[in-house]
Coordinates of C-alpha atoms in Angstrom, one line a residue:
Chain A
X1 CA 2.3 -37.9 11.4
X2 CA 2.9 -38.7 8.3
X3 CA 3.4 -36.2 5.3
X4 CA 0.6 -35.8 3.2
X5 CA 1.2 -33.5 0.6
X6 CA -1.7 -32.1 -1.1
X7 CA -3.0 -28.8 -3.2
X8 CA -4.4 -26.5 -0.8
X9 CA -8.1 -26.7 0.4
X10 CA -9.8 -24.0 -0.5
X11 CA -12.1 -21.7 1.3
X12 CA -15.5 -22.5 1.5
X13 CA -17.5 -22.6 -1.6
X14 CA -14.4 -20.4 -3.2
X15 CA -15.7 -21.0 -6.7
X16 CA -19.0 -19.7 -5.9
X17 CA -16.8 -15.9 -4.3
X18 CA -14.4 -16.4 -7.4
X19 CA -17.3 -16.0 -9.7
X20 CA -18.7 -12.8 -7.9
X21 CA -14.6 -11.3 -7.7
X22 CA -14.5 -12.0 -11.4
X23 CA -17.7 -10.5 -12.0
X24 CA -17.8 -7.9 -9.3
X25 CA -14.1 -6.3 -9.7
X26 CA -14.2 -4.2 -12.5
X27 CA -17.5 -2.8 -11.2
X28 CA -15.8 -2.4 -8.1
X29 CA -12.5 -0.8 -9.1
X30 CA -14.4 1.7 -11.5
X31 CA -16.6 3.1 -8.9
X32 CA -13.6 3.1 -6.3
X33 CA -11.8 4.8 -9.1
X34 CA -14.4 7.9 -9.1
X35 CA -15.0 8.0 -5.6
X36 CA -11.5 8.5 -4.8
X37 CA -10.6 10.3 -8.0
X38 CA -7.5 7.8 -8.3
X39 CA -7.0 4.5 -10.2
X40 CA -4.3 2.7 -7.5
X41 CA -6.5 4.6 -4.3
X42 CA -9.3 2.7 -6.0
X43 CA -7.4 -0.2 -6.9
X44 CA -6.7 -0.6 -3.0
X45 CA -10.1 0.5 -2.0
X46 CA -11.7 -2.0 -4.1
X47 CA -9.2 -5.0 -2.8
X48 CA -10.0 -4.2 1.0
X49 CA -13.7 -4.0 -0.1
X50 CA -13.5 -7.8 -1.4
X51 CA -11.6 -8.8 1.1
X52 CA -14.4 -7.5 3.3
X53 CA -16.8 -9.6 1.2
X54 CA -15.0 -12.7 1.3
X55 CA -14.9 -12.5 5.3
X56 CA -18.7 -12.2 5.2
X57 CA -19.4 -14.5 2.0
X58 CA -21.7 -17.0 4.1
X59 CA -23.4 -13.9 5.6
X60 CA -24.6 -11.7 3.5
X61 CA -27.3 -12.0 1.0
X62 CA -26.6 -9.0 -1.6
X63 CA -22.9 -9.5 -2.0
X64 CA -23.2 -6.5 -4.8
X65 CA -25.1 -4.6 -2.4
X66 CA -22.8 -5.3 0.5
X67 CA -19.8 -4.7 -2.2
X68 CA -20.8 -1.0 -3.2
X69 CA -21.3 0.1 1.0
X70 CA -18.0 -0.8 1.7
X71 CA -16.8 0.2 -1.3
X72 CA -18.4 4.0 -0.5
X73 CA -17.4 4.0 3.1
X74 CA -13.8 2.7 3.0
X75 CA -13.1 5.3 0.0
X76 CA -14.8 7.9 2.3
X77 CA -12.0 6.7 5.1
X78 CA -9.2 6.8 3.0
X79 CA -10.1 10.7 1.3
X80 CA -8.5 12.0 4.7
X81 CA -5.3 9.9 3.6
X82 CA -1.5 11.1 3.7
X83 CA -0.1 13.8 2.2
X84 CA 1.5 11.3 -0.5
X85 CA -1.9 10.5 -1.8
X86 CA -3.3 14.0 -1.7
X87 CA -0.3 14.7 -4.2
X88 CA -0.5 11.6 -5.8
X89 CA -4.5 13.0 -6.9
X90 CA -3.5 16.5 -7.6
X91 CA 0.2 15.3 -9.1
X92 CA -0.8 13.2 -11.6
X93 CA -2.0 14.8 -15.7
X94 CA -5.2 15.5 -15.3
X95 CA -6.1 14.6 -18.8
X96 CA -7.3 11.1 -18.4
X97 CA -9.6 11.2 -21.9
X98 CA -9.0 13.0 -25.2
X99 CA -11.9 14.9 -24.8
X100 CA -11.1 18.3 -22.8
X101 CA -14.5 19.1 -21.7
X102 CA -14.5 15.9 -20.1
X103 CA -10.9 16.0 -18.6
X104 CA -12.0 19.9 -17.4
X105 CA -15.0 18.1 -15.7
X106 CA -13.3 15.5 -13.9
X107 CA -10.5 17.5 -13.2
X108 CA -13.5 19.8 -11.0
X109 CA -15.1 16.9 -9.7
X110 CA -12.3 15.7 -7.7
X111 CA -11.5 19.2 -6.5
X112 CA -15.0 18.9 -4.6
X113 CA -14.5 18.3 -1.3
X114 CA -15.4 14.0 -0.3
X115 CA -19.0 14.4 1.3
X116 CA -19.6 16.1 -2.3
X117 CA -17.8 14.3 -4.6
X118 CA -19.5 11.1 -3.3
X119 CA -22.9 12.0 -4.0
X120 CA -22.9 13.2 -7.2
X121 CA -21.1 9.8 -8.5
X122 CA -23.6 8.1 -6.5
X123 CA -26.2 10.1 -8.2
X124 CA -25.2 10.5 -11.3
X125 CA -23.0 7.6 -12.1
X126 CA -24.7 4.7 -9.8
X127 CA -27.8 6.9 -10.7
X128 CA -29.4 6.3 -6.8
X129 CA -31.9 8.8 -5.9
X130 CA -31.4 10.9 -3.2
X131 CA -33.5 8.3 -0.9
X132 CA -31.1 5.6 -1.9
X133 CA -28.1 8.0 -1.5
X134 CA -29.1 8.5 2.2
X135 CA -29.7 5.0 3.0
X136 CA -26.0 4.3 1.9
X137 CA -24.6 7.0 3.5
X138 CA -26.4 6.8 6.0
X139 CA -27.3 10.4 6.2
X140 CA -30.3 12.2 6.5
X141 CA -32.0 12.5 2.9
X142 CA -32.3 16.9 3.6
X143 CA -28.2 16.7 4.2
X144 CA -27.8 14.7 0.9
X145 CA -29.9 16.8 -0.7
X146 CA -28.2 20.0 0.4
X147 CA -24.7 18.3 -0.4
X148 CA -25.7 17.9 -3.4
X149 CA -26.8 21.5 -4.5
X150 CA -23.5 22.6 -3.2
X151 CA -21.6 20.4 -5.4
X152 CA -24.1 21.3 -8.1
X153 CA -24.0 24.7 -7.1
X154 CA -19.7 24.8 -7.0
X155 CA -19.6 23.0 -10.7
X156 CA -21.8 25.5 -11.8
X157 CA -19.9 28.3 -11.2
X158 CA -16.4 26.5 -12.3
X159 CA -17.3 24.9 -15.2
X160 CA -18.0 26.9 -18.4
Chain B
X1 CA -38.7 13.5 -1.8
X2 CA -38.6 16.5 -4.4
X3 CA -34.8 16.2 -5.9
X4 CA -33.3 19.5 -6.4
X5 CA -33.8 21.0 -9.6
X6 CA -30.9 20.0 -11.7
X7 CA -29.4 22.1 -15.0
X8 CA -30.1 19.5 -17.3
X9 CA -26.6 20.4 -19.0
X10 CA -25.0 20.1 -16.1
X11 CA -26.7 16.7 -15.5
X12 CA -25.6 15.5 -18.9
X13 CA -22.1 16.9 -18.7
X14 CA -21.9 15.0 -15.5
X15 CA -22.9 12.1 -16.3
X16 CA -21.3 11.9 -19.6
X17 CA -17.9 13.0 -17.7
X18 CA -18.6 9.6 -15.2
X19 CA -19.0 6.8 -17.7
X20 CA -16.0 8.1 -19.7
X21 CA -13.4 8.3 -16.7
X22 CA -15.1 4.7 -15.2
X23 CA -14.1 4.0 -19.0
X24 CA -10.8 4.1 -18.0
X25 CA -10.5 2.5 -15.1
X26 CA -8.4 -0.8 -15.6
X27 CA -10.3 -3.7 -15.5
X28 CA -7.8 -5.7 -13.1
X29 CA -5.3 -4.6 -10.1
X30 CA -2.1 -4.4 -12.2
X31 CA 0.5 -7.0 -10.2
X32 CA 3.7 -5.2 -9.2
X33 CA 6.2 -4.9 -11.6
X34 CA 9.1 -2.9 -10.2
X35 CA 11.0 -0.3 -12.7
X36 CA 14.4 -0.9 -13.5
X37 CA 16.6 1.1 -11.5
X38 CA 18.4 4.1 -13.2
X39 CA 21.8 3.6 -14.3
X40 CA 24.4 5.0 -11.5
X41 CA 26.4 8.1 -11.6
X42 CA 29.7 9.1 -10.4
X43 CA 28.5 10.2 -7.3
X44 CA 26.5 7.2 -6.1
X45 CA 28.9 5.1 -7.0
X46 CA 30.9 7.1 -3.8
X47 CA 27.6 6.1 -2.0
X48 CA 27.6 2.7 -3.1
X49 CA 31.3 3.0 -2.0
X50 CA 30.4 2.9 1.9
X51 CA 28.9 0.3 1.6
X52 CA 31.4 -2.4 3.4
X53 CA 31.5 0.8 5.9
X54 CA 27.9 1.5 6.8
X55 CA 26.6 -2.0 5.9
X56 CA 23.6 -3.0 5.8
X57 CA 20.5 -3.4 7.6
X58 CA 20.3 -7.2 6.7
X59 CA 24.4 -7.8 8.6
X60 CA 23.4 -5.9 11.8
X61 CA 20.1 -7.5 12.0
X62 CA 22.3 -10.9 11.1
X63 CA 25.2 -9.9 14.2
X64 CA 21.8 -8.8 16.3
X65 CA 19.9 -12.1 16.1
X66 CA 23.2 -14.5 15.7
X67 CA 22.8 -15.3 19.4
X68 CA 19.3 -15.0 19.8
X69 CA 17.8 -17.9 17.6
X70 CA 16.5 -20.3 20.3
X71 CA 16.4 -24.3 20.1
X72 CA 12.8 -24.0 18.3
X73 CA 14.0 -22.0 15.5
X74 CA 15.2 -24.9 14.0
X75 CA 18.7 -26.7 12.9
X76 CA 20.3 -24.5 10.6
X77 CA 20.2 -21.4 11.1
X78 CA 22.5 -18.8 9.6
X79 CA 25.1 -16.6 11.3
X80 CA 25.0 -14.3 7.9
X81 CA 22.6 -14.4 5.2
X82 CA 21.8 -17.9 4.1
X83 CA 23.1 -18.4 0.9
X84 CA 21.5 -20.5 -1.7
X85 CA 24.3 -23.5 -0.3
X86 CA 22.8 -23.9 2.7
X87 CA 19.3 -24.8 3.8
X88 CA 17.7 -23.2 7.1
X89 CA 14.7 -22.7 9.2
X90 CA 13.8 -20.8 11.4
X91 CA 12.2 -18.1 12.7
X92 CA 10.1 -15.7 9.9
X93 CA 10.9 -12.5 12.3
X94 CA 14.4 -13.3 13.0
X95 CA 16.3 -15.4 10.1
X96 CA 18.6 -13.9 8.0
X97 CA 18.3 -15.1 3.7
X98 CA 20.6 -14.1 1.3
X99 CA 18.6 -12.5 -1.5
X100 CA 18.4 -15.5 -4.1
X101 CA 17.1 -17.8 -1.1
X102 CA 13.4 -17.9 -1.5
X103 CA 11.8 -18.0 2.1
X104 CA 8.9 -20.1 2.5
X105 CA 6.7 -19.6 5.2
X106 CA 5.4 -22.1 7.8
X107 CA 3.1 -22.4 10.5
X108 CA 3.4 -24.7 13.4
X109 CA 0.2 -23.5 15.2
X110 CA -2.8 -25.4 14.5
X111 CA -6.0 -25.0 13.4
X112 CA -4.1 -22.6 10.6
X113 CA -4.8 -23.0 6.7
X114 CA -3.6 -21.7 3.6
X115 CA -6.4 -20.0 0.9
X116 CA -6.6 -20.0 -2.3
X117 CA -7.5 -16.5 -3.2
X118 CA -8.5 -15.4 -6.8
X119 CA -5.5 -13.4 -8.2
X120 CA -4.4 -9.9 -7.2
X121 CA -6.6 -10.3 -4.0
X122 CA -4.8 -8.8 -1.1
X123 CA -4.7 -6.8 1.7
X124 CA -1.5 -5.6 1.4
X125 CA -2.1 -3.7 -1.8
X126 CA -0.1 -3.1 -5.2
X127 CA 2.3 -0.9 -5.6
X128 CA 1.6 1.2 -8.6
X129 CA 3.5 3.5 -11.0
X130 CA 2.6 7.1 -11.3
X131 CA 3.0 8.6 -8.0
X132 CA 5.8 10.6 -6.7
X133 CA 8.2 8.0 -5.5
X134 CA 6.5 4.7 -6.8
X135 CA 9.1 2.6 -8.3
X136 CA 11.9 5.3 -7.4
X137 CA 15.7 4.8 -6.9
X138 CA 16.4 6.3 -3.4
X139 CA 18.6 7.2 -0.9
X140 CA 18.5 5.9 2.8
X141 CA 20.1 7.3 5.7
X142 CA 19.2 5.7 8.8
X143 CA 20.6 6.6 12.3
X144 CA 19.5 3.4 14.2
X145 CA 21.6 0.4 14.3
X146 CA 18.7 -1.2 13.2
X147 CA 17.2 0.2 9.5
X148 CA 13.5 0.3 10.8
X149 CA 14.7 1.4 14.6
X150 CA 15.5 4.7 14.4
X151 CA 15.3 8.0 12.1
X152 CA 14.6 7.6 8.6
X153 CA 15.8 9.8 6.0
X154 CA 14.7 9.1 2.3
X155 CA 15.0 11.2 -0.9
X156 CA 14.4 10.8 -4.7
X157 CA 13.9 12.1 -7.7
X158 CA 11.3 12.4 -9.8
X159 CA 11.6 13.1 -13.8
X160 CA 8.5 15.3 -14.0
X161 CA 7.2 18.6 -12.7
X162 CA 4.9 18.7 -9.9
X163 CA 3.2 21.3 -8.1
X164 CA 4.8 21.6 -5.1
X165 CA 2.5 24.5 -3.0
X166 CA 0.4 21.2 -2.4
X167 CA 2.4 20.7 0.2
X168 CA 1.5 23.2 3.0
X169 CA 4.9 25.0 4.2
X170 CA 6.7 27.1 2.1
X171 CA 10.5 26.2 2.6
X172 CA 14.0 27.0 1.6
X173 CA 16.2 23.9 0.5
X174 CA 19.2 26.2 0.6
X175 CA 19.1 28.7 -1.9
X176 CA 15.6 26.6 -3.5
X177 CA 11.8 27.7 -2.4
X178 CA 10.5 24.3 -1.5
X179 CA 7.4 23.3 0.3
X180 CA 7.3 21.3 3.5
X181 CA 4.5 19.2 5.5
X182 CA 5.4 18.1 8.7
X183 CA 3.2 15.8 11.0
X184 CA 4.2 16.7 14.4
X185 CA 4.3 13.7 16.5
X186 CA 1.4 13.7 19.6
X187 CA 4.9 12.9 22.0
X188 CA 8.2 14.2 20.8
X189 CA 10.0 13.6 17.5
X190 CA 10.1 9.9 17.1
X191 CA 6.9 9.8 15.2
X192 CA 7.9 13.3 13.2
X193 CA 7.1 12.9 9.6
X194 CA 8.1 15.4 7.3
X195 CA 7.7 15.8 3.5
X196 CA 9.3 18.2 1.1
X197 CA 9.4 18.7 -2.2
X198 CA 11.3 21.1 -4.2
X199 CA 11.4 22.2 -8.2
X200 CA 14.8 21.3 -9.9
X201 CA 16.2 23.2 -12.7
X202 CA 16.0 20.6 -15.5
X203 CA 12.0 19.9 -15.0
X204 CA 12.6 17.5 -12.4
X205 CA 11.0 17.2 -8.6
X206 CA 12.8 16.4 -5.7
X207 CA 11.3 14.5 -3.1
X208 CA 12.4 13.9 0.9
X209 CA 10.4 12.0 2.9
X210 CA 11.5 11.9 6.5
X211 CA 10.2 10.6 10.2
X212 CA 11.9 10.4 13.3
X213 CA 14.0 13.5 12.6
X214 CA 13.6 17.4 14.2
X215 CA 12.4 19.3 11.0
X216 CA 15.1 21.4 11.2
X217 CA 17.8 18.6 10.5
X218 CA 15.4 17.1 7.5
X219 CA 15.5 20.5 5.7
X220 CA 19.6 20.7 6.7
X221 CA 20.3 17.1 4.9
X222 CA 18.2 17.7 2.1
X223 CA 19.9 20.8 1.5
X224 CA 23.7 18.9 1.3
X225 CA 21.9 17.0 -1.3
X226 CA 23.8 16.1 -4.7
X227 CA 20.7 16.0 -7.2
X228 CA 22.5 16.1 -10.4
X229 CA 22.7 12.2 -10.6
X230 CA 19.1 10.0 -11.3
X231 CA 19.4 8.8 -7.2
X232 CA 20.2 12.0 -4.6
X233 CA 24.2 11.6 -3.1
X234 CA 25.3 13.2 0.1
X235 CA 29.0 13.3 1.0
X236 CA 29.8 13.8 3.9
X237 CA 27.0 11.5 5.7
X238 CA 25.6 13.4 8.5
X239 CA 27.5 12.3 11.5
X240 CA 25.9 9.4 13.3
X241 CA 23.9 8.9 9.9
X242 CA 24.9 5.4 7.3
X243 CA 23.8 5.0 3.9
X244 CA 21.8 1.8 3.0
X245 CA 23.0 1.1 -0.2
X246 CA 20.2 -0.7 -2.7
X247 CA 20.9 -4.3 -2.9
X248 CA 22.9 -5.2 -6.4
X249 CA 20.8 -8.5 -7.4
X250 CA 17.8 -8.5 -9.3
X251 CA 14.7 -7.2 -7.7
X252 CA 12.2 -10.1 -6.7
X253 CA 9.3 -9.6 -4.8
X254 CA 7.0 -12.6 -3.3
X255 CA 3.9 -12.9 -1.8
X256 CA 2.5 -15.7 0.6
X257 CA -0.9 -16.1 -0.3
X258 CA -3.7 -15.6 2.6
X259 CA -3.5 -18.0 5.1
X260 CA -6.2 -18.2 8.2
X261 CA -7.2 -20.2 11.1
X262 CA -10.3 -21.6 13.3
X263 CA -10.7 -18.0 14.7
X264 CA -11.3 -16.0 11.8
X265 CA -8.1 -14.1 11.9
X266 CA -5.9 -13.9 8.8
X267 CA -2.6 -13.1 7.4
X268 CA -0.8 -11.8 4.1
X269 CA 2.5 -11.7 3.9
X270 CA 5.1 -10.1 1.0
X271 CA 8.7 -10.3 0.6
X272 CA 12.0 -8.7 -1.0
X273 CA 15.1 -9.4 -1.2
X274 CA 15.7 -6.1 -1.6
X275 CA 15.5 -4.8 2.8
X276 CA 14.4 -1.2 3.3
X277 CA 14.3 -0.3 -0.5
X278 CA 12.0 -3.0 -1.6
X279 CA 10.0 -1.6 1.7
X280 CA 10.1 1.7 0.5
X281 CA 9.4 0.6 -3.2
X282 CA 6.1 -0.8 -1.6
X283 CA 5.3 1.7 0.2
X284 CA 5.7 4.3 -1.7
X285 CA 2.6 3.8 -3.8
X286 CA 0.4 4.8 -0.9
X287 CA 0.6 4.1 2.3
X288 CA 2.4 2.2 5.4
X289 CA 5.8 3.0 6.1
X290 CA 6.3 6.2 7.5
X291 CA 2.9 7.5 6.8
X292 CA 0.7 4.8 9.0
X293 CA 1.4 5.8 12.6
X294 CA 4.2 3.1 13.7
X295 CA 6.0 2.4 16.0
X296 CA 8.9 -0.1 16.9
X297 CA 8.5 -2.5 18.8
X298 CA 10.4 -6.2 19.7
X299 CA 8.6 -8.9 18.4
X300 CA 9.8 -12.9 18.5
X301 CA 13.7 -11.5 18.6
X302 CA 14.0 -8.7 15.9
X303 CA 12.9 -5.2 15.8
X304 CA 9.3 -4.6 14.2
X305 CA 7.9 -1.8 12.6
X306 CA 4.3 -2.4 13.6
X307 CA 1.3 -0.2 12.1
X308 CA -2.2 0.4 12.3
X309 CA -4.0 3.4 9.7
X310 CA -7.1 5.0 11.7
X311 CA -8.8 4.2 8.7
X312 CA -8.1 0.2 8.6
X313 CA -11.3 -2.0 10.1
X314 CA -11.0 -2.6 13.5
X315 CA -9.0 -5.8 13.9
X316 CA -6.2 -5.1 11.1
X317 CA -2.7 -4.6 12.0
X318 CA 0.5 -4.7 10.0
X319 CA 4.5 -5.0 10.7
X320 CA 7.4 -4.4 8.5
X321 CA 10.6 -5.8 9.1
X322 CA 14.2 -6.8 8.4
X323 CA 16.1 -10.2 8.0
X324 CA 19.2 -10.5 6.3
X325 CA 18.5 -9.6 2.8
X326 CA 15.0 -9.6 2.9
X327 CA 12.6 -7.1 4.1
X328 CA 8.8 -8.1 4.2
X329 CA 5.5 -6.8 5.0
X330 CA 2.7 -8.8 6.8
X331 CA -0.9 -7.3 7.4
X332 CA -3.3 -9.4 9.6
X333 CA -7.0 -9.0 9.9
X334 CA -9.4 -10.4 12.5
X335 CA -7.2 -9.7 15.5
X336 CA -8.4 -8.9 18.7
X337 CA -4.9 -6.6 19.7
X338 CA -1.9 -5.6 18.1
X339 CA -0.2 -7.8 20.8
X340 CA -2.1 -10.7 19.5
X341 CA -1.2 -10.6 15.9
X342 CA 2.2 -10.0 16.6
X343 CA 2.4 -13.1 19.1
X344 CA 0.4 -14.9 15.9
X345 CA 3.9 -13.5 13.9
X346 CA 6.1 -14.3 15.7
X347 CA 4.7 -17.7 15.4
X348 CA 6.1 -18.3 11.8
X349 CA 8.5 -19.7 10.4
X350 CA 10.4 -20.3 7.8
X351 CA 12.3 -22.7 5.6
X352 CA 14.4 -22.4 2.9
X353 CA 14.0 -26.3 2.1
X354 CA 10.9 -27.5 -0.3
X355 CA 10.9 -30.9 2.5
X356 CA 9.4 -29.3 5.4
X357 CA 8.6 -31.8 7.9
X358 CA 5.6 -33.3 9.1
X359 CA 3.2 -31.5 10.4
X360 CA 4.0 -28.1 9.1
X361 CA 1.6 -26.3 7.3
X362 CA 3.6 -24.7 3.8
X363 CA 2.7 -22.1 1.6
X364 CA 5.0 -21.5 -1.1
X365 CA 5.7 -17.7 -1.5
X366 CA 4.6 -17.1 -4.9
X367 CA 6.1 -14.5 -7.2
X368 CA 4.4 -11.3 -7.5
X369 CA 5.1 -10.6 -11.0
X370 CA 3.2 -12.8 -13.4
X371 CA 1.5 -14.3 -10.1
X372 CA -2.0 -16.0 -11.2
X373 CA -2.8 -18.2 -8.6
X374 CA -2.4 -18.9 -4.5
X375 CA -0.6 -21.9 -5.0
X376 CA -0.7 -23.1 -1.1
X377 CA -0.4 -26.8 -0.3
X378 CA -0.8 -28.4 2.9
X379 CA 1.9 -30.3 4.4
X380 CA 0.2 -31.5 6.9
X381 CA -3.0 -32.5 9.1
X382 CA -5.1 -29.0 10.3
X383 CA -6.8 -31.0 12.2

């Protein structure tokens, strides 16, 4: 056979999923990023979520849609992660702004446990109501309701 | 449905607290760049002594697989490392490079094809700074004759304080209160995994992180530690225990862009030239080694460390191992057993030469540092 030397072909319509990773990733990484309460968690959350997306590219109509599900379910799989990353959350300065009421805040949020944590970013940073919340969770709406007056409930009493 | 009544302060504070951490989130996955390692000290220059002793990983895997590269593996290859002299192929699993000989990886099989990915897309992850051990300068005792075949002892030192009672056991490190967690194995000790962590007197942390070791003898070594020096020393080695000294050349990590076939199954591969260390340096920023549940296992003539994280999608299965100076990483997706993608694998091969020949699928490993781009080209007919 002979040799044909060439640039690689690409995926299928790669320009068109090269657009939505350019677009998409910072979304992606930032909601990661609070999910999991950690930048490189996130960072590899958000990587195994577009690879998901890719796999699926000619399937699925919302990619966004389809982006933030696995994005909330892989970093509810990898909260229950090795003991490395549990120290690599609690480890770390917690002062990631200037501001301390913020830094005290965040510093709270990610001692929540998950279940918690996840709804009230999805509530209150990807502002879903509680209906949308359960769809995406795929949870009862009373038990995403209830997890969130706990979480309310916790920051209440820990935050000044 | 009535949402519960929310402290409107509380709301704001939340919210406010949300958009200015997301703030901070980078926009991009930072490609690996790989600290300089710290200068040596008196005492790991003794450890770097042993190494013509204890050798490394790369020369046994080398006097393992000098016999074992079969008539497919290609003309060429090495009885030691290739050096940058001599061109070889061969098998990806099982042939040795020298650390300046790029490996390129090729695929016989057909219906495989390489993708061009957008940068910093991967499965295998980045490693990151900032956590305990990320970027480190270790030591590594191993007890197998292979590195990734046996017990695994690893400690470091990191140049901050960090709160150790995260870890669950409280434990002496000889005359030091420490903390321990140990993950008991399901079935005896070859999947222990222990962690410690104990405060040093200058504001420093040490770190061990162990597997395939009785707890007992984890806490023992790390108390023998010398942790005055920027890497942890031990002298005497523990009987039956060698040190695998870092490799002296320049760090340089690769990746092999995403490749697939016909069946929807897929591959990633990286590369070091730096064996266990660059493993460990990979590994450390998360996950895999020594935290994944693994287990070794023989695979196309070498000894693979093969994983699979409960969390992973079903499907996804990963492998380190060791060839010559080179230790690499591959994570497959799309796989129907852990059999299978380590049969696809063992399948690759790899050249040394930029003239494959025809009918070999190429991708060019591409450097992970100022990597932009999959750069695969096809050498050949998919089809």
């Amino acid at each position: 056979m002979e040799r044909r030397p060439q640039r690689s072909v690409a995926v299928d319509d790669v320009d068109g999923f090269e657009a939505f990773y350019g677009r998409a990733l910072p979304g992606a990484l930032r909601l990661a990023h609070l999910l999991t309460g950690s930048v490189s968690v996130g960072q590899d959350v958000a990587q195994d979520a577009m690879v998901a997306v890719h796999q699926r590219w000619h399937e699925i109509e919302n990619p966004a849609a389809y982006l933030r599900t696995t994005v909330v379910n892989l970093s509810r799989s990898v909260q229950r992660r090795s003991i490395r990353e549990r120290m690599h959350l609690r480890g770390r300065p917690e002062a990631v702004t200037s501001i301390p009421e913020v830094d005290e805040t965040w510093r709270e949020l990610r001692r929540l446990p998950p279940a918690q944590r996840t709804v009230v970013v999805l509530r209150f940073y990807e502002d879903l109501s509680l209906a949308e919340i359960a769809e995406q969770l795929g949870k009862p709406i009373g038990t995403v309701k209830s997890t969130l007056h706990r979480a309310l409930s916790t920051l209440k009493e820990v935050l000044p | 449905m009535i949402e519960p009544e929310i402290d409107p302060r509380l709301e704001e504070r939340l919210r406010t607290t949300l958009q200015a951490v997301a703030r901070t989130t980078p926009r991009s996955i930072a490609p690996y760049r790989r600290a300089p390692r710290p200068r040596r000290g008196r005492a790991a220059l003794v450890a770097a002594a042993v190494v013509a002793v204890a050798g490394v990983a790369a020369s046994l895997a080398v006097a393992r697989h000098r016999d074992q590269a079969g008539p497919g593996s290609g003309a060429g290859v090495a009885t030691s490392p290739a050096t940058s002299q001599a061109a070889v192929s061969g098998s990806l699993l099982a042939t040795p490079l020298a650390h300046d000989v790029r490996p390129y990886v090729t695929l016989d099989q057909p219906g495989w094809r390489a993708v061009n990915l957008p940068a910093g897309f991967g499965w295998s992850g980045h490693p990151t700074a900032g956590c305990p051990g990320c970027t480190a300068s270790r030591l590594v005792l191993v007890s197998g004759t292979d590195a990734l075949g046996g017990a695994v002892f690893t400690a470091w030192i990191v140049d901050a304080v960090y709160d150790v009672t995260q870890l669950d056991t409280p434990v002496a490190i000889g005359a030091i209160d420490g903390r321990a967690n140990v993950r008991a194995a399901p079935a005896g000790v070859a999947q222990n995994r222990v962690t410690l962590a104990w405060p040093l007197a200058d504001g420093r942390t040490a770190f061990v992180d162990a597997t395939g070791m009785p707890t007992d003898q984890v806490v023992e070594i790390a108390a023998a530690l010398h942790v005055d020096e920027p890497v942890p020393t031990v002298d005497p080695l523990p009987a039956g225990w060698r040190s695998v000294p870092a490799g002296g050349a320049a760090s340089v990590a690769l990746r092999v862009d995403a490749f697939t076939d016909d069946r929807g199954r897929s591959m990633q591969i990286v590369a070091t030239n730096q064996g266990i260390h660059g493993l460990l340096d990979w590994a450390a920023s998360f996950e895999h080694l020594m935290v994944n549940p693994a287990s070794t296992v023989e695979a196309g003539g070498t000894t693979v460390l093969a994983d699979h994280a409960a969390w992973w999608p079903a499907g996804r299965f990963g492998a380190y191992w060791i060839a010559g100076d080179w230790g690499y990483r591959a994570v497959g997706a799309g796989f129907a057993s852990q059999a299978e993608f380590l049969d696809a694998l063992a399948s690759l091969q790899l050249t040394s030469s930029t003239d494959p020949g025809p009918g070999l699928f190429v991708t060019p490993m591409t450097q992970y540092e100022g990597f932009s781009y999959a750069t695969g080209w096809v050498a050949g007919d998919a089809s």
